[in-house]
């Protein structure tokens, strides 16, 4: 097998460039899904704590549904189901077919929606950990709701949320492999192709594992750094 | 015209928590330069009254005015317009909490410049200079870059006072500012407050420090079960109160002390 390592290189027969591109695609789909999940998760927390019974119901239903069905099913629902919906709407609006929805968009929406449910749990815990007195102090100087969120709630909640959000991010990276079923050429899809073409299954799936490990390890470093930075003021004597 | 308006005025204030009526119709007016101490047993409603002024608690009925801003909540709720007025009122008041409530994710200096810079959107350099001067005034200019958690309770409360002053408030409200402090730290906070009173600041102070209330305030109000029971100069309230309850409350205090 050692002799076959050139297959992973950047030479004429090497799969290096396409694997690198696939790794970046994994990163791109994960990042967009994670950010979508952060927005959804934040909205969900807001829906739960805002005191409006309707938004609370919607938020709770969303979390229950998304946590209760398999991730792969959600992706199928968005990719195949989404295509159907798009073509129905498109035909109704009088556009010519054929209609399609990209694997990237379907994957991002599906994983984002799944991650949003998970992130909302982390963010809710973090929100509840913000000392209520600091919120009153913000209100009493005349902050608007948005200023209060941006200047007082979010920065404090982030400190508590960072480790949990790191775990959510790891999950998103791993779930992104499921998006390969849509044909999107990310890491998982690309190594399947390469393994099939060269018949070097062990080599390429090991390479994929390494790619995922590189991404998760580097991300871990980033989250650790964020955690260290955000802890300023809490450690006492660190400044 | 404006000078004749009280800095802070409260009329017919009622506040209930559930079925428990805490304030049963309170009138209070603080004119510019007044230093009013609110005293009374726990549960008398003095903290609730103070918290109603910047709408940290929404009164069930009654009205609040700060300068020209006027607000009349109904059924413990604020309309959208009321909400705007409430924010204007809050910008015009400095509030000091029992538990300091500094923002732990911001340094001492950042805590002090936050309201003028972010809420009042004033010039950054100017806010910074003013904040440094205020920290100097409360004796903490060397702590500007420290984090709140690195300070003692007394120091945190002095930062909180500087933070309230940075708003250039029409009046300062203090909610039991020394009750959460270790006894040996009470003095440094009271000294800062005494200096503010000497400067002619308008202050309303909920306190259990009877000695301080007697010496520093221009007016002392004794609350009992949600009503004003005694209202007069400290000499009169502490020396010769009309109300039997007020005399009993105070004698209980000074016997213990």
mmCIF file of N, CA, C and O in Angstrom, chain A residues 131-145 147 150-153 155-156 159 230 232-239, chain B residues 51 54-58 87 90-91 93 95 97 100-107 114-115 118-119 121 145-147 149-150 163 167:
data_model
loop_
_atom_site.group_PDB
_atom_site.id
_atom_site.type_symbol
_atom_site.label_atom_id
_atom_site.label_comp_id
_atom_site.label_asym_id
_atom_site.label_seq_id
_atom_site.Cartn_x
_atom_site.Cartn_y
_atom_site.Cartn_z
ATOM 1 N N UNK A 131 -26.321 36.524 34.595
ATOM 2 C CA UNK A 131 -26.884 37.079 35.833
ATOM 3 C C UNK A 131 -27.954 38.135 35.521
ATOM 4 O O UNK A 131 -27.702 39.064 34.764
ATOM 5 N N UNK A 132 -29.139 37.958 36.104
ATOM 6 C CA UNK A 132 -30.264 38.841 35.785
ATOM 7 C C UNK A 132 -29.961 40.298 36.160
ATOM 8 O O UNK A 132 -30.432 41.219 35.515
ATOM 9 N N UNK A 133 -29.160 40.481 37.222
ATOM 10 C CA UNK A 133 -28.823 41.840 37.646
ATOM 11 C C UNK A 133 -28.100 42.625 36.561
ATOM 12 O O UNK A 133 -28.300 43.833 36.423
ATOM 13 N N UNK A 134 -27.259 41.942 35.768
ATOM 14 C CA UNK A 134 -26.523 42.656 34.726
ATOM 15 C C UNK A 134 -27.478 43.100 33.612
ATOM 16 O O UNK A 134 -27.235 44.098 32.942
ATOM 17 N N UNK A 135 -28.575 42.349 33.437
ATOM 18 C CA UNK A 135 -29.581 42.756 32.445
ATOM 19 C C UNK A 135 -30.338 43.982 32.950
ATOM 20 O O UNK A 135 -30.599 44.919 32.201
ATOM 21 N N UNK A 136 -30.665 43.967 34.237
ATOM 22 C CA UNK A 136 -31.345 45.136 34.818
ATOM 23 C C UNK A 136 -30.457 46.367 34.708
ATOM 24 O O UNK A 136 -30.941 47.465 34.409
ATOM 25 N N UNK A 137 -29.160 46.163 34.939
ATOM 26 C CA UNK A 137 -28.231 47.290 34.853
ATOM 27 C C UNK A 137 -28.231 47.855 33.438
ATOM 28 O O UNK A 137 -28.096 49.072 33.253
ATOM 29 N N UNK A 138 -28.382 47.003 32.449
ATOM 30 C CA UNK A 138 -28.449 47.476 31.063
ATOM 31 C C UNK A 138 -29.754 48.207 30.786
ATOM 32 O O UNK A 138 -29.764 49.269 30.174
ATOM 33 N N UNK A 139 -30.860 47.648 31.257
ATOM 34 C CA UNK A 139 -32.147 48.295 31.034
ATOM 35 C C UNK A 139 -32.179 49.656 31.702
ATOM 36 O O UNK A 139 -32.709 50.618 31.159
ATOM 37 N N UNK A 140 -31.606 49.724 32.899
ATOM 38 C CA UNK A 140 -31.755 50.937 33.703
ATOM 39 C C UNK A 140 -30.932 52.104 33.162
ATOM 40 O O UNK A 140 -31.187 53.249 33.517
ATOM 41 N N UNK A 141 -29.953 51.838 32.302
ATOM 42 C CA UNK A 141 -29.268 52.972 31.673
ATOM 43 C C UNK A 141 -29.943 53.373 30.363
ATOM 44 O O UNK A 141 -29.483 54.281 29.680
ATOM 45 N N UNK A 142 -31.032 52.686 30.019
ATOM 46 C CA UNK A 142 -31.812 53.089 28.849
ATOM 47 C C UNK A 142 -31.494 52.322 27.581
ATOM 48 O O UNK A 142 -31.809 52.773 26.487
ATOM 49 N N UNK A 143 -30.870 51.152 27.714
ATOM 50 C CA UNK A 143 -30.573 50.367 26.512
ATOM 51 C C UNK A 143 -31.854 49.879 25.850
ATOM 52 O O UNK A 143 -32.824 49.539 26.530
ATOM 53 N N UNK A 144 -31.830 49.814 24.517
ATOM 54 C CA UNK A 144 -32.934 49.208 23.783
ATOM 55 C C UNK A 144 -32.774 47.688 23.884
ATOM 56 O O UNK A 144 -31.745 47.187 24.316
ATOM 57 N N UNK A 145 -33.812 46.970 23.469
ATOM 58 C CA UNK A 145 -33.716 45.509 23.500
ATOM 59 C C UNK A 145 -32.523 45.000 22.728
ATOM 60 O O UNK A 145 -31.829 44.088 23.142
ATOM 61 N N UNK A 147 -29.729 46.684 21.931
ATOM 62 C CA UNK A 147 -28.479 47.023 22.616
ATOM 63 C C UNK A 147 -28.223 46.082 23.782
ATOM 64 O O UNK A 147 -27.105 45.636 24.011
ATOM 65 N N UNK A 150 -27.032 42.794 22.373
ATOM 66 C CA UNK A 150 -25.723 42.854 21.745
ATOM 67 C C UNK A 150 -24.620 43.173 22.758
ATOM 68 O O UNK A 150 -23.510 42.657 22.661
ATOM 69 N N UNK A 151 -24.923 44.025 23.736
ATOM 70 C CA UNK A 151 -23.888 44.508 24.638
ATOM 71 C C UNK A 151 -23.817 43.742 25.962
ATOM 72 O O UNK A 151 -22.786 43.751 26.624
ATOM 73 N N UNK A 152 -24.934 43.154 26.391
ATOM 74 C CA UNK A 152 -24.949 42.527 27.714
ATOM 75 C C UNK A 152 -25.224 41.021 27.632
ATOM 76 O O UNK A 152 -24.448 40.216 28.136
ATOM 77 N N UNK A 153 -26.322 40.645 26.978
ATOM 78 C CA UNK A 153 -26.710 39.233 26.978
ATOM 79 C C UNK A 153 -25.749 38.377 26.155
ATOM 80 O O UNK A 153 -25.165 37.424 26.675
ATOM 81 N N UNK A 155 -22.644 38.757 24.772
ATOM 82 C CA UNK A 155 -21.246 38.511 25.165
ATOM 83 C C UNK A 155 -21.103 37.641 26.413
ATOM 84 O O UNK A 155 -20.169 36.850 26.508
ATOM 85 N N UNK A 156 -22.052 37.775 27.350
ATOM 86 C CA UNK A 156 -21.940 36.938 28.558
ATOM 87 C C UNK A 156 -22.373 35.513 28.273
ATOM 88 O O UNK A 156 -21.779 34.553 28.770
ATOM 89 N N UNK A 159 -19.698 33.225 26.615
ATOM 90 C CA UNK A 159 -18.676 32.613 27.465
ATOM 91 C C UNK A 159 -19.128 31.223 27.900
ATOM 92 O O UNK A 159 -18.384 30.253 27.812
ATOM 93 N N UNK A 230 -12.599 34.816 25.758
ATOM 94 C CA UNK A 230 -13.859 35.260 26.341
ATOM 95 C C UNK A 230 -13.825 35.158 27.856
ATOM 96 O O UNK A 230 -14.617 35.781 28.546
ATOM 97 N N UNK A 232 -11.680 36.350 29.740
ATOM 98 C CA UNK A 232 -11.100 37.546 30.357
ATOM 99 C C UNK A 232 -12.144 38.164 31.270
ATOM 100 O O UNK A 232 -13.287 38.323 30.889
ATOM 101 N N UNK A 233 -11.756 38.503 32.477
ATOM 102 C CA UNK A 233 -12.717 39.100 33.395
ATOM 103 C C UNK A 233 -13.342 38.078 34.317
ATOM 104 O O UNK A 233 -13.863 38.421 35.356
ATOM 105 N N UNK A 234 -13.282 36.803 33.944
ATOM 106 C CA UNK A 234 -13.906 35.782 34.784
ATOM 107 C C UNK A 234 -12.888 35.019 35.604
ATOM 108 O O UNK A 234 -13.169 34.529 36.674
ATOM 109 N N UNK A 235 -11.662 34.915 35.042
ATOM 110 C CA UNK A 235 -10.634 34.145 35.738
ATOM 111 C C UNK A 235 -10.178 34.871 37.003
ATOM 112 O O UNK A 235 -9.899 34.246 38.001
ATOM 113 N N UNK A 236 -10.158 36.192 36.949
ATOM 114 C CA UNK A 236 -9.686 36.955 38.110
ATOM 115 C C UNK A 236 -8.176 36.942 38.135
ATOM 116 O O UNK A 236 -7.565 35.885 38.299
ATOM 117 N N UNK A 237 -7.558 38.093 37.948
ATOM 118 C CA UNK A 237 -6.111 38.174 37.983
ATOM 119 C C UNK A 237 -5.443 37.798 36.677
ATOM 120 O O UNK A 237 -4.238 37.693 36.611
ATOM 121 N N UNK A 238 -6.225 37.586 35.619
ATOM 122 C CA UNK A 238 -5.645 37.209 34.337
ATOM 123 C C UNK A 238 -5.222 38.432 33.555
ATOM 124 O O UNK A 238 -4.608 38.333 32.517
ATOM 125 N N UNK A 239 -5.604 39.586 34.044
ATOM 126 C CA UNK A 239 -5.351 40.784 33.245
ATOM 127 C C UNK A 239 -4.334 41.682 33.934
ATOM 128 O O UNK A 239 -4.450 41.921 35.119
ATOM 129 N N UNK B 51 -37.660 51.077 42.591
ATOM 130 C CA UNK B 51 -37.537 50.355 41.320
ATOM 131 C C UNK B 51 -38.636 50.737 40.330
ATOM 132 O O UNK B 51 -38.488 50.523 39.128
ATOM 133 N N UNK B 54 -37.587 54.035 37.584
ATOM 134 C CA UNK B 54 -37.108 53.792 36.218
ATOM 135 C C UNK B 54 -37.834 52.620 35.539
ATOM 136 O O UNK B 54 -37.347 52.093 34.555
ATOM 137 N N UNK B 55 -38.968 52.225 36.071
ATOM 138 C CA UNK B 55 -39.792 51.175 35.454
ATOM 139 C C UNK B 55 -39.097 49.817 35.429
ATOM 140 O O UNK B 55 -39.273 49.034 34.495
ATOM 141 N N UNK B 56 -38.260 49.548 36.450
ATOM 142 C CA UNK B 56 -37.750 48.181 36.592
ATOM 143 C C UNK B 56 -38.886 47.301 37.076
ATOM 144 O O UNK B 56 -38.916 46.090 36.845
ATOM 145 N N UNK B 57 -39.816 47.906 37.814
ATOM 146 C CA UNK B 57 -41.115 47.289 38.090
ATOM 147 C C UNK B 57 -42.138 48.219 37.463
ATOM 148 O O UNK B 57 -42.021 49.436 37.585
ATOM 149 N N UNK B 58 -43.117 47.637 36.799
ATOM 150 C CA UNK B 58 -44.131 48.472 36.165
ATOM 151 C C UNK B 58 -45.287 48.636 37.149
ATOM 152 O O UNK B 58 -45.891 47.645 37.560
ATOM 153 N N UNK B 87 -37.523 54.627 28.427
ATOM 154 C CA UNK B 87 -36.089 54.653 28.100
ATOM 155 C C UNK B 87 -35.513 56.048 28.283
ATOM 156 O O UNK B 87 -34.383 56.207 28.741
ATOM 157 N N UNK B 90 -35.063 56.506 31.959
ATOM 158 C CA UNK B 90 -33.905 55.751 32.450
ATOM 159 C C UNK B 90 -32.594 56.429 32.102
ATOM 160 O O UNK B 90 -31.643 56.405 32.887
ATOM 161 N N UNK B 91 -32.536 57.021 30.908
ATOM 162 C CA UNK B 91 -31.303 57.709 30.512
ATOM 163 C C UNK B 91 -31.030 58.903 31.406
ATOM 164 O O UNK B 91 -29.901 59.342 31.532
ATOM 165 N N UNK B 93 -31.712 59.062 34.671
ATOM 166 C CA UNK B 93 -31.549 58.673 36.064
ATOM 167 C C UNK B 93 -30.324 57.795 36.205
ATOM 168 O O UNK B 93 -30.022 56.999 35.317
ATOM 169 N N UNK B 95 -28.923 54.737 38.520
ATOM 170 C CA UNK B 95 -29.459 53.782 39.492
ATOM 171 C C UNK B 95 -28.313 52.940 40.030
ATOM 172 O O UNK B 95 -27.525 52.387 39.269
ATOM 173 N N UNK B 97 -27.464 49.660 42.345
ATOM 174 C CA UNK B 97 -28.103 48.462 42.886
ATOM 175 C C UNK B 97 -27.421 47.984 44.163
ATOM 176 O O UNK B 97 -26.237 48.233 44.378
ATOM 177 N N UNK B 100 -24.500 45.782 43.075
ATOM 178 C CA UNK B 100 -23.608 46.462 42.127
ATOM 179 C C UNK B 100 -23.994 46.217 40.663
ATOM 180 O O UNK B 100 -24.109 47.145 39.900
ATOM 181 N N UNK B 101 -24.127 44.933 40.301
ATOM 182 C CA UNK B 101 -24.505 44.574 38.933
ATOM 183 C C UNK B 101 -23.609 45.192 37.869
ATOM 184 O O UNK B 101 -24.081 45.629 36.821
ATOM 185 N N UNK B 102 -22.306 45.196 38.129
ATOM 186 C CA UNK B 102 -21.381 45.609 37.075
ATOM 187 C C UNK B 102 -21.403 44.548 35.986
ATOM 188 O O UNK B 102 -21.757 43.396 36.233
ATOM 189 N N UNK B 103 -21.029 44.945 34.773
ATOM 190 C CA UNK B 103 -20.951 43.970 33.681
ATOM 191 C C UNK B 103 -19.611 43.256 33.775
ATOM 192 O O UNK B 103 -18.561 43.870 33.554
ATOM 193 N N UNK B 104 -19.620 41.966 34.092
ATOM 194 C CA UNK B 104 -18.357 41.274 34.385
ATOM 195 C C UNK B 104 -17.468 41.097 33.158
ATOM 196 O O UNK B 104 -16.275 40.862 33.297
ATOM 197 N N UNK B 105 -18.065 41.214 31.952
ATOM 198 C CA UNK B 105 -17.264 41.015 30.744
ATOM 199 C C UNK B 105 -16.630 42.319 30.271
ATOM 200 O O UNK B 105 -16.022 42.347 29.202
ATOM 201 N N UNK B 106 -16.814 43.394 31.033
ATOM 202 C CA UNK B 106 -16.188 44.660 30.653
ATOM 203 C C UNK B 106 -15.306 45.155 31.799
ATOM 204 O O UNK B 106 -15.632 44.934 32.964
ATOM 205 N N UNK B 107 -14.217 45.837 31.433
ATOM 206 C CA UNK B 107 -13.327 46.369 32.465
ATOM 207 C C UNK B 107 -14.044 47.493 33.195
ATOM 208 O O UNK B 107 -15.120 47.930 32.792
ATOM 209 N N UNK B 114 -19.862 52.778 29.053
ATOM 210 C CA UNK B 114 -20.867 52.068 28.260
ATOM 211 C C UNK B 114 -22.120 52.914 27.969
ATOM 212 O O UNK B 114 -22.510 53.077 26.810
ATOM 213 N N UNK B 115 -22.738 53.440 29.008
ATOM 214 C CA UNK B 115 -23.996 54.166 28.795
ATOM 215 C C UNK B 115 -23.802 55.442 27.970
ATOM 216 O O UNK B 115 -24.504 55.638 26.982
ATOM 217 N N UNK B 118 -22.615 54.101 24.256
ATOM 218 C CA UNK B 118 -23.493 53.236 23.465
ATOM 219 C C UNK B 118 -24.938 53.735 23.474
ATOM 220 O O UNK B 118 -25.604 53.751 22.450
ATOM 221 N N UNK B 119 -25.409 54.139 24.656
ATOM 222 C CA UNK B 119 -26.818 54.534 24.748
ATOM 223 C C UNK B 119 -26.997 55.997 24.334
ATOM 224 O O UNK B 119 -27.873 56.329 23.559
ATOM 225 N N UNK B 121 -24.695 57.751 22.774
ATOM 226 C CA UNK B 121 -23.931 57.957 21.533
ATOM 227 C C UNK B 121 -23.112 59.242 21.555
ATOM 228 O O UNK B 121 -23.111 60.006 20.601
ATOM 229 N N UNK B 145 -8.362 49.631 34.308
ATOM 230 C CA UNK B 145 -8.241 48.479 33.421
ATOM 231 C C UNK B 145 -8.467 47.153 34.130
ATOM 232 O O UNK B 145 -8.300 46.094 33.537
ATOM 233 N N UNK B 146 -8.862 47.208 35.396
ATOM 234 C CA UNK B 146 -9.133 45.965 36.124
ATOM 235 C C UNK B 146 -10.506 45.421 35.728
ATOM 236 O O UNK B 146 -11.330 46.137 35.161
ATOM 237 N N UNK B 147 -10.731 44.157 36.035
ATOM 238 C CA UNK B 147 -12.042 43.545 35.807
ATOM 239 C C UNK B 147 -12.838 43.621 37.107
ATOM 240 O O UNK B 147 -12.253 43.531 38.190
ATOM 241 N N UNK B 149 -14.465 41.532 38.740
ATOM 242 C CA UNK B 149 -14.253 40.413 39.663
ATOM 243 C C UNK B 149 -12.972 40.521 40.468
ATOM 244 O O UNK B 149 -12.775 39.781 41.417
ATOM 245 N N UNK B 150 -12.081 41.429 40.044
ATOM 246 C CA UNK B 150 -10.835 41.585 40.787
ATOM 247 C C UNK B 150 -10.972 42.591 41.918
ATOM 248 O O UNK B 150 -10.015 42.825 42.647
ATOM 249 N N UNK B 163 -20.410 54.717 37.258
ATOM 250 C CA UNK B 163 -21.170 54.340 36.067
ATOM 251 C C UNK B 163 -22.490 55.112 36.013
ATOM 252 O O UNK B 163 -22.906 55.581 34.949
ATOM 253 N N UNK B 167 -23.814 58.943 33.250
ATOM 254 C CA UNK B 167 -25.001 59.268 32.449
ATOM 255 C C UNK B 167 -25.390 60.736 32.567
ATOM 256 O O UNK B 167 -26.318 61.175 31.919
#
